[in-house]
Amino acid sequence: MATATQAPRHPAGLAQKLADSGLRSTPQRELVYDVLLTKRDHPTADEVFARVKPELPGISLATVYNCLETLVQCDLVRAVNFERGPTRYCPNLRPHAHFHDEVTGQTHDVDLPETLFAKLKSELPPGFDANAVEITFRGKAQSSAN
Amino acid sequence: MATATQAPRHPAGLAQKLADSGLRSTPQRELVYDVLLTKRDHPTADEVFARVKPELPGISLATVYNCLETLVQCDLVRAVNFERGPTRYCPNLRPHAHFHDEVTGQTHDVDLPETLFAKLKSELPPGFDANAVEITFRGKAQSSAN
DNA sequence: CTTGCACCTTAGAATCATTCCAATTTGTTG
DNA sequence: CAACAAATTGGAATGATTCTAAGGTGCAAG
């Protein structure tokens, strides 16, 4: 069998994180996570399905949805939504914003200083207690590097 | 005919704004807009439909969708999305953020200083040109006044 | 081991919001 | 009034996601 190119690309934290939640590590979950880490272009469930299928031809779309949901529950992946479009998935765990390119339809991560998120929460009127902030930009990006 | 209670609640700018876009003012459009202005609780299309129907029993859901879309096009109303839930509609045109109460499911407007929006855009890396920013909080609100 | 059982995966049906479509209705303009 | 464009309508169609029921899988206790 081939070797080098098949090694798991993720930091092996998956099995652990899953176990922490009383869940099992399965080939499907590993592969879905791998696919997200390998090409971080915020794929939809369908896109993940397409990327995963060649390696695991028997996998079903329902399972891809299940795996993605599981990864989100375990805080290994974030679900990203934009205007009723299909949900996209992002393995970037640092707090960051998203930029939606209106021309290409691509989604880019935008790192913002941690202080900004704090500042935003501090602007809330009294009585509002936020445990998450989401920031989304829409516009045009000089899509050079891709 | 009755008078006081039936007077249009909106600032009569509707017909004008529509005309600006080469569109007609219709009873359906007026009423949908009225409903949004009257109870600013970010209703879904279904909810708007329910509120509009008693006054115009023949109206169809498709028309409500059409009217809402038209109002959004004319910049009289904003469409607000949260995690793949049904689109909600908001006649507040000032730049503001939204707070989603995880307990009640309600959506609240949150006014933020204009400078914050500017600051956010200025944080974008070079090459990114945003023409809109969306800020969404999720958390718990002391739902007192409603 | 081998049986039990909880967890997983699977295919396909079901759901839900929204959009599309083709047929009327309405309004305006010549 | 006639002709045409813009709007509305009900129902069918779409697309993403979730549900359901039926098999797999794999560890754990005996």
Short mmCIF file of C-alpha atoms (C1' of nucleotides) in Angstrom, two decimals:
data_model
loop_
_atom_site.label_atom_id
_atom_site.label_comp_id
_atom_site.label_asym_id
_atom_site.label_seq_id
_atom_site.Cartn_x
_atom_site.Cartn_y
_atom_site.Cartn_z
CA MET A 1 0.00 0.00 0.00
CA ALA A 2 1.04 3.61 -0.39
CA THR A 3 2.39 5.21 2.70
CA ALA A 4 3.72 8.73 2.97
CA THR A 5 0.82 10.48 1.31
CA GLN A 6 -1.73 8.68 3.42
CA ALA A 7 -0.48 9.59 6.85
CA PRO A 8 -3.09 11.42 8.88
CA ARG A 9 -2.48 15.14 8.52
CA HIS A 10 -4.10 16.14 11.76
CA PRO A 11 -2.29 16.53 15.06
CA ALA A 12 -3.70 13.32 16.44
CA GLY A 13 -5.80 15.33 18.84
CA LEU A 14 -8.94 14.09 17.18
CA ALA A 15 -9.22 10.72 18.88
CA GLN A 16 -8.54 12.38 22.21
CA LYS A 17 -11.05 15.15 21.79
CA LEU A 18 -13.67 12.69 20.66
CA ALA A 19 -12.97 10.43 23.60
CA ASP A 20 -13.36 13.42 25.91
CA SER A 21 -16.93 13.63 24.74
CA GLY A 22 -17.46 9.89 24.99
CA LEU A 23 -17.37 9.47 21.24
CA ARG A 24 -15.44 7.07 19.05
CA SER A 25 -12.83 7.77 16.50
CA THR A 26 -13.98 6.33 13.19
CA PRO A 27 -12.45 6.29 9.72
CA GLN A 28 -15.22 8.59 8.51
CA ARG A 29 -14.64 11.16 11.22
CA GLU A 30 -10.89 11.09 10.75
CA LEU A 31 -11.17 11.51 7.02
CA VAL A 32 -13.70 14.33 7.18
CA TYR A 33 -11.49 16.17 9.63
CA ASP A 34 -8.46 15.51 7.46
CA VAL A 35 -10.19 16.96 4.44
CA LEU A 36 -11.01 20.13 6.35
CA LEU A 37 -7.43 20.55 7.51
CA THR A 38 -5.94 19.80 4.12
CA LYS A 39 -7.79 22.40 2.09
CA ARG A 40 -9.00 25.20 4.27
CA ASP A 41 -11.29 26.85 1.79
CA HIS A 42 -14.47 26.62 3.86
CA PRO A 43 -16.11 23.79 1.94
CA THR A 44 -19.79 22.97 2.16
CA ALA A 45 -21.02 19.55 3.27
CA ASP A 46 -21.42 18.60 -0.38
CA GLU A 47 -17.88 19.63 -1.15
CA VAL A 48 -16.54 17.68 1.80
CA PHE A 49 -18.56 14.71 0.59
CA ALA A 50 -16.97 14.96 -2.85
CA ARG A 51 -13.46 15.15 -1.41
CA VAL A 52 -13.99 12.30 0.97
CA LYS A 53 -15.66 9.87 -1.38
CA PRO A 54 -12.60 8.85 -3.43
CA GLU A 55 -10.89 7.64 -0.27
CA LEU A 56 -13.93 6.03 1.26
CA PRO A 57 -16.32 5.28 -1.59
CA GLY A 58 -19.00 3.82 0.63
CA ILE A 59 -19.47 6.93 2.73
CA SER A 60 -22.86 8.57 2.64
CA LEU A 61 -23.79 12.23 2.62
CA ALA A 62 -25.73 11.74 5.83
CA THR A 63 -22.56 10.53 7.48
CA VAL A 64 -20.66 13.56 6.28
CA TYR A 65 -23.32 15.73 7.89
CA ASN A 66 -23.09 13.66 11.04
CA CYS A 67 -19.31 13.86 11.18
CA LEU A 68 -19.27 17.59 10.61
CA GLU A 69 -21.84 18.08 13.34
CA THR A 70 -19.77 15.93 15.66
CA LEU A 71 -16.61 17.90 14.94
CA VAL A 72 -18.45 21.12 15.62
CA GLN A 73 -19.75 19.73 18.92
CA CYS A 74 -16.21 18.80 19.94
CA ASP A 75 -14.97 22.30 19.16
CA LEU A 76 -12.63 21.10 16.48
CA VAL A 77 -14.41 22.87 13.66
CA ARG A 78 -16.59 25.92 13.27
CA ALA A 79 -19.73 26.16 11.16
CA VAL A 80 -19.91 29.34 9.12
CA ASN A 81 -23.06 30.72 7.58
CA PHE A 82 -23.60 33.48 5.12
CA GLU A 83 -27.02 34.65 3.99
CA ARG A 84 -28.86 31.34 3.83
CA GLY A 85 -26.21 29.76 1.69
CA PRO A 86 -25.15 26.23 2.57
CA THR A 87 -23.19 25.96 5.81
CA ARG A 88 -19.43 26.00 5.40
CA TYR A 89 -16.87 24.44 7.69
CA CYS A 90 -13.70 25.92 9.07
CA PRO A 91 -11.01 24.22 11.18
CA ASN A 92 -9.51 27.54 12.27
CA LEU A 93 -10.18 27.73 15.98
CA ARG A 94 -8.64 31.08 16.74
CA PRO A 95 -11.18 33.86 17.01
CA HIS A 96 -11.42 35.43 13.60
CA ALA A 97 -13.83 37.04 11.20
CA HIS A 98 -14.91 36.00 7.71
CA PHE A 99 -14.73 37.90 4.49
CA HIS A 100 -17.10 36.91 1.70
CA ASP A 101 -15.89 37.85 -1.72
CA GLU A 102 -18.93 38.94 -3.71
CA VAL A 103 -17.18 38.27 -6.99
CA THR A 104 -15.72 34.83 -6.50
CA GLY A 105 -17.99 33.62 -3.76
CA GLN A 106 -14.95 32.59 -1.76
CA THR A 107 -14.75 32.88 2.00
CA HIS A 108 -11.54 34.08 3.63
CA ASP A 109 -10.47 34.03 7.25
CA VAL A 110 -9.54 37.41 8.69
CA ASP A 111 -7.57 37.49 11.88
CA LEU A 112 -8.52 40.35 14.11
CA PRO A 113 -6.91 41.45 17.34
CA GLU A 114 -8.37 39.73 20.34
CA THR A 115 -8.99 43.14 21.87
CA LEU A 116 -11.50 43.97 19.19
CA PHE A 117 -13.73 41.10 20.14
CA ALA A 118 -13.51 42.14 23.76
CA LYS A 119 -14.25 45.72 22.88
CA LEU A 120 -17.30 44.72 20.91
CA LYS A 121 -18.73 42.76 23.80
CA SER A 122 -18.10 45.69 26.12
CA GLU A 123 -20.22 47.89 23.87
CA LEU A 124 -23.33 45.87 24.58
CA PRO A 125 -25.98 47.63 26.63
CA PRO A 126 -26.38 46.43 30.20
CA GLY A 127 -28.37 43.23 30.50
CA PHE A 128 -26.90 41.68 27.38
CA ASP A 129 -24.43 38.92 28.02
CA ALA A 130 -22.80 37.60 24.86
CA ASN A 131 -20.85 34.40 24.77
CA ALA A 132 -20.02 34.67 21.09
CA VAL A 133 -19.57 37.39 18.52
CA GLU A 134 -19.54 36.86 14.81
CA ILE A 135 -18.13 39.34 12.37
CA THR A 136 -18.69 39.03 8.66
CA PHE A 137 -17.42 41.27 5.91
CA ARG A 138 -18.79 41.35 2.42
CA GLY A 139 -16.93 42.90 -0.48
CA LYS A 140 -14.26 42.47 -3.08
CA ALA A 141 -10.84 40.99 -2.53
CA GLN A 142 -7.90 41.24 -4.90
CA SER A 143 -7.95 37.52 -5.36
CA SER A 144 -4.33 36.90 -6.12
CA ALA A 145 -3.01 34.11 -3.96
CA ASN A 146 -5.82 31.66 -3.55
CA MET B 1 -64.66 54.48 5.80
CA ALA B 2 -62.73 54.19 9.03
CA THR B 3 -59.91 56.61 9.36
CA ALA B 4 -57.64 57.06 12.33
CA THR B 5 -56.74 53.42 12.91
CA GLN B 6 -56.18 52.71 9.26
CA ALA B 7 -53.88 55.56 8.40
CA PRO B 8 -50.61 54.32 6.97
CA ARG B 9 -48.07 54.20 9.76
CA HIS B 10 -45.09 54.71 7.53
CA PRO B 11 -43.62 58.09 6.65
CA ALA B 12 -45.06 58.06 3.16
CA GLY B 13 -41.59 57.59 1.81
CA LEU B 14 -42.51 54.20 0.49
CA ALA B 15 -44.26 55.24 -2.71
CA GLN B 16 -41.44 57.61 -3.45
CA LYS B 17 -38.67 55.12 -2.86
CA LEU B 18 -40.44 52.56 -4.95
CA ALA B 19 -40.97 55.03 -7.76
CA ASP B 20 -37.27 55.84 -7.62
CA SER B 21 -36.62 52.27 -8.60
CA GLY B 22 -39.34 52.29 -11.25
CA LEU B 23 -41.63 50.17 -9.12
CA ARG B 24 -45.25 50.60 -8.20
CA SER B 25 -46.77 51.16 -4.85
CA THR B 26 -49.28 48.40 -4.21
CA PRO B 27 -51.54 47.61 -1.27
CA GLN B 28 -49.51 44.49 -0.60
CA ARG B 29 -46.21 46.32 -0.47
CA GLU B 30 -47.64 49.08 1.70
CA LEU B 31 -49.12 46.63 4.13
CA VAL B 32 -46.03 44.47 4.39
CA TYR B 33 -43.95 47.54 5.09
CA ASP B 34 -46.49 48.75 7.60
CA VAL B 35 -46.38 45.47 9.44
CA LEU B 36 -42.61 45.67 9.71
CA LEU B 37 -42.73 49.19 11.07
CA THR B 38 -45.50 48.46 13.51
CA LYS B 39 -43.92 45.57 15.35
CA ARG B 40 -40.17 45.66 15.04
CA ASP B 41 -39.46 42.21 16.36
CA HIS B 42 -37.63 40.89 13.30
CA PRO B 43 -40.41 38.68 11.98
CA THR B 44 -39.87 35.91 9.46
CA ALA B 45 -41.68 35.87 6.14
CA ASP B 46 -44.21 33.47 7.62
CA GLU B 47 -44.83 35.76 10.53
CA VAL B 48 -45.27 38.74 8.24
CA PHE B 49 -47.68 36.66 6.20
CA ALA B 50 -49.71 35.88 9.31
CA ARG B 51 -49.87 39.53 10.33
CA VAL B 52 -50.78 40.76 6.91
CA LYS B 53 -53.43 38.21 6.10
CA PRO B 54 -56.21 39.55 8.34
CA GLU B 55 -56.06 42.89 6.53
CA LEU B 56 -55.70 41.46 3.07
CA PRO B 57 -57.04 37.93 3.19
CA GLY B 58 -56.28 37.20 -0.44
CA ILE B 59 -52.57 37.80 -0.17
CA SER B 60 -50.29 34.89 -0.91
CA LEU B 61 -47.09 33.84 0.78
CA ALA B 62 -45.26 34.21 -2.52
CA THR B 63 -46.32 37.83 -2.61
CA VAL B 64 -45.07 38.40 0.90
CA TYR B 65 -41.70 37.03 -0.20
CA ASN B 66 -41.81 39.24 -3.27
CA CYS B 67 -42.70 42.34 -1.28
CA LEU B 68 -40.00 41.73 1.29
CA GLU B 69 -37.45 41.23 -1.44
CA THR B 70 -38.58 44.46 -3.09
CA LEU B 71 -38.31 46.41 0.15
CA VAL B 72 -34.83 45.06 0.68
CA GLN B 73 -33.88 46.09 -2.87
CA CYS B 74 -35.15 49.60 -2.22
CA ASP B 75 -33.09 49.84 0.96
CA LEU B 76 -36.13 50.23 3.13
CA VAL B 77 -35.62 47.01 5.01
CA ARG B 78 -32.73 44.77 5.94
CA ALA B 79 -32.69 41.00 5.76
CA VAL B 80 -31.14 39.39 8.81
CA ASN B 81 -29.89 35.82 8.96
CA PHE B 82 -28.80 33.72 11.83
CA GLU B 83 -27.43 30.22 11.48
CA ARG B 84 -29.60 28.88 8.67
CA GLY B 85 -32.78 29.92 10.44
CA PRO B 86 -35.46 31.58 8.34
CA THR B 87 -34.59 35.08 7.18
CA ARG B 88 -35.87 37.85 9.40
CA TYR B 89 -36.70 41.40 8.39
CA CYS B 90 -35.74 44.64 10.04
CA PRO B 91 -36.81 48.18 9.11
CA ASN B 92 -34.01 49.73 11.16
CA LEU B 93 -31.73 51.35 8.62
CA ARG B 94 -29.11 52.76 10.90
CA PRO B 95 -25.97 50.65 11.07
CA HIS B 96 -26.41 48.32 13.98
CA ALA B 97 -25.63 44.84 15.20
CA HIS B 98 -27.95 42.00 16.20
CA PHE B 99 -28.13 40.10 19.42
CA HIS B 100 -29.68 36.64 19.34
CA ASP B 101 -31.03 35.53 22.64
CA GLU B 102 -30.30 31.83 22.97
CA VAL B 103 -33.02 31.36 25.52
CA THR B 104 -35.98 33.12 23.98
CA GLY B 105 -34.88 33.00 20.37
CA GLN B 106 -35.56 36.70 20.08
CA THR B 107 -33.45 39.04 18.02
CA HIS B 108 -32.58 42.49 19.36
CA ASP B 109 -31.07 45.47 17.62
CA VAL B 110 -27.90 46.76 19.19
CA ASP B 111 -26.74 50.24 18.28
CA LEU B 112 -23.00 50.53 18.09
CA PRO B 113 -20.91 53.63 17.56
CA GLU B 114 -20.31 54.33 13.91
CA THR B 115 -16.62 54.48 14.66
CA LEU B 116 -16.59 50.81 15.51
CA PHE B 117 -17.76 49.82 12.08
CA ALA B 118 -15.11 52.03 10.54
CA LYS B 119 -12.47 50.62 12.83
CA LEU B 120 -13.40 47.08 11.87
CA LYS B 121 -13.06 47.80 8.18
CA SER B 122 -9.70 49.41 8.79
CA GLU B 123 -8.47 46.21 10.37
CA LEU B 124 -8.81 44.29 7.14
CA PRO B 125 -5.57 43.22 5.54
CA PRO B 126 -4.57 45.10 2.39
CA GLY B 127 -6.41 43.96 -0.71
CA PHE B 128 -9.70 43.44 1.08
CA ASP B 129 -12.32 46.03 0.34
CA ALA B 130 -15.48 45.59 2.38
CA ASN B 131 -18.68 47.39 1.56
CA ALA B 132 -20.60 45.87 4.43
CA VAL B 133 -19.89 44.48 7.88
CA GLU B 134 -22.24 42.37 9.89
CA ILE B 135 -21.92 41.87 13.60
CA THR B 136 -23.91 39.26 15.43
CA PHE B 137 -23.88 38.47 19.11
CA ARG B 138 -25.22 35.32 20.64
CA GLY B 139 -26.01 34.99 24.32
CA LYS B 140 -28.46 35.64 27.06
CA ALA B 141 -30.37 38.84 27.63
CA GLN B 142 -32.22 39.80 30.80
CA SER B 143 -35.45 39.88 28.88
CA SER B 144 -37.31 42.45 30.87
CA ALA B 145 -38.67 45.07 28.56
CA ASN B 146 -39.57 43.32 25.39
"C1'" DC C 1 -13.95 -16.19 22.58
"C1'" DT C 2 -18.89 -14.89 21.95
"C1'" DT C 3 -22.85 -12.30 23.41
"C1'" DG C 4 -24.68 -7.90 24.58
"C1'" DC C 5 -25.06 -3.41 23.86
"C1'" DA C 6 -24.12 1.26 22.78
"C1'" DC C 7 -22.40 3.73 19.18
"C1'" DC C 8 -22.12 4.52 14.03
"C1'" DT C 9 -23.21 4.50 9.44
"C1'" DT C 10 -26.32 4.17 5.69
"C1'" DA C 11 -30.09 4.99 2.08
"C1'" DG C 12 -33.87 7.03 1.37
"C1'" DA C 13 -37.89 9.57 2.90
"C1'" DA C 14 -39.35 13.82 4.99
"C1'" DT C 15 -39.04 18.73 6.18
"C1'" DC C 16 -38.61 23.57 5.69
"C1'" DA C 17 -37.68 27.89 3.71
"C1'" DT C 18 -37.52 29.76 -0.44
"C1'" DT C 19 -37.82 30.23 -5.50
"C1'" DC C 20 -39.82 29.30 -9.81
"C1'" DC C 21 -43.59 29.05 -13.06
"C1'" DA C 22 -47.47 29.89 -15.81
"C1'" DA C 23 -51.76 31.98 -15.57
"C1'" DT C 24 -54.43 35.86 -14.11
"C1'" DT C 25 -55.17 40.56 -12.51
"C1'" DT C 26 -54.24 45.32 -12.26
"C1'" DG C 27 -52.69 49.71 -13.68
"C1'" DT C 28 -51.03 52.87 -16.79
"C1'" DT C 29 -50.39 54.99 -21.30
"C1'" DG C 30 -51.25 55.84 -25.92
"C1'" DC D 1 -61.07 51.74 -24.75
"C1'" DA D 2 -56.95 48.81 -26.25
"C1'" DA D 3 -52.46 47.27 -25.47
"C1'" DC D 4 -48.71 46.41 -22.58
"C1'" DA D 5 -46.00 46.22 -18.54
"C1'" DA D 6 -45.77 45.28 -13.84
"C1'" DA D 7 -47.72 42.53 -9.88
"C1'" DT D 8 -49.94 38.92 -7.76
"C1'" DT D 9 -51.28 34.22 -7.17
"C1'" DG D 10 -51.34 29.05 -6.15
"C1'" DG D 11 -48.97 25.37 -6.74
"C1'" DA D 12 -45.04 22.86 -8.20
"C1'" DA D 13 -40.06 22.59 -7.80
"C1'" DT D 14 -35.61 23.12 -5.49
"C1'" DG D 15 -31.88 22.67 -2.26
"C1'" DA D 16 -29.92 22.02 2.13
"C1'" DT D 17 -30.51 19.60 5.96
"C1'" DT D 18 -32.62 16.33 9.24
"C1'" DC D 19 -35.04 12.23 10.36
"C1'" DT D 20 -35.89 7.32 10.45
"C1'" DA D 21 -35.42 2.67 10.46
"C1'" DA D 22 -32.29 -0.92 9.51
"C1'" DG D 23 -28.03 -2.83 9.46
"C1'" DG D 24 -22.82 -2.76 10.98
"C1'" DT D 25 -18.85 -2.48 14.46
"C1'" DG D 26 -16.26 -3.00 18.22
"C1'" DC D 27 -15.28 -3.15 22.95
"C1'" DA D 28 -16.50 -5.39 27.65
"C1'" DA D 29 -18.05 -8.74 30.69
"C1'" DG D 30 -18.58 -13.16 31.52
#
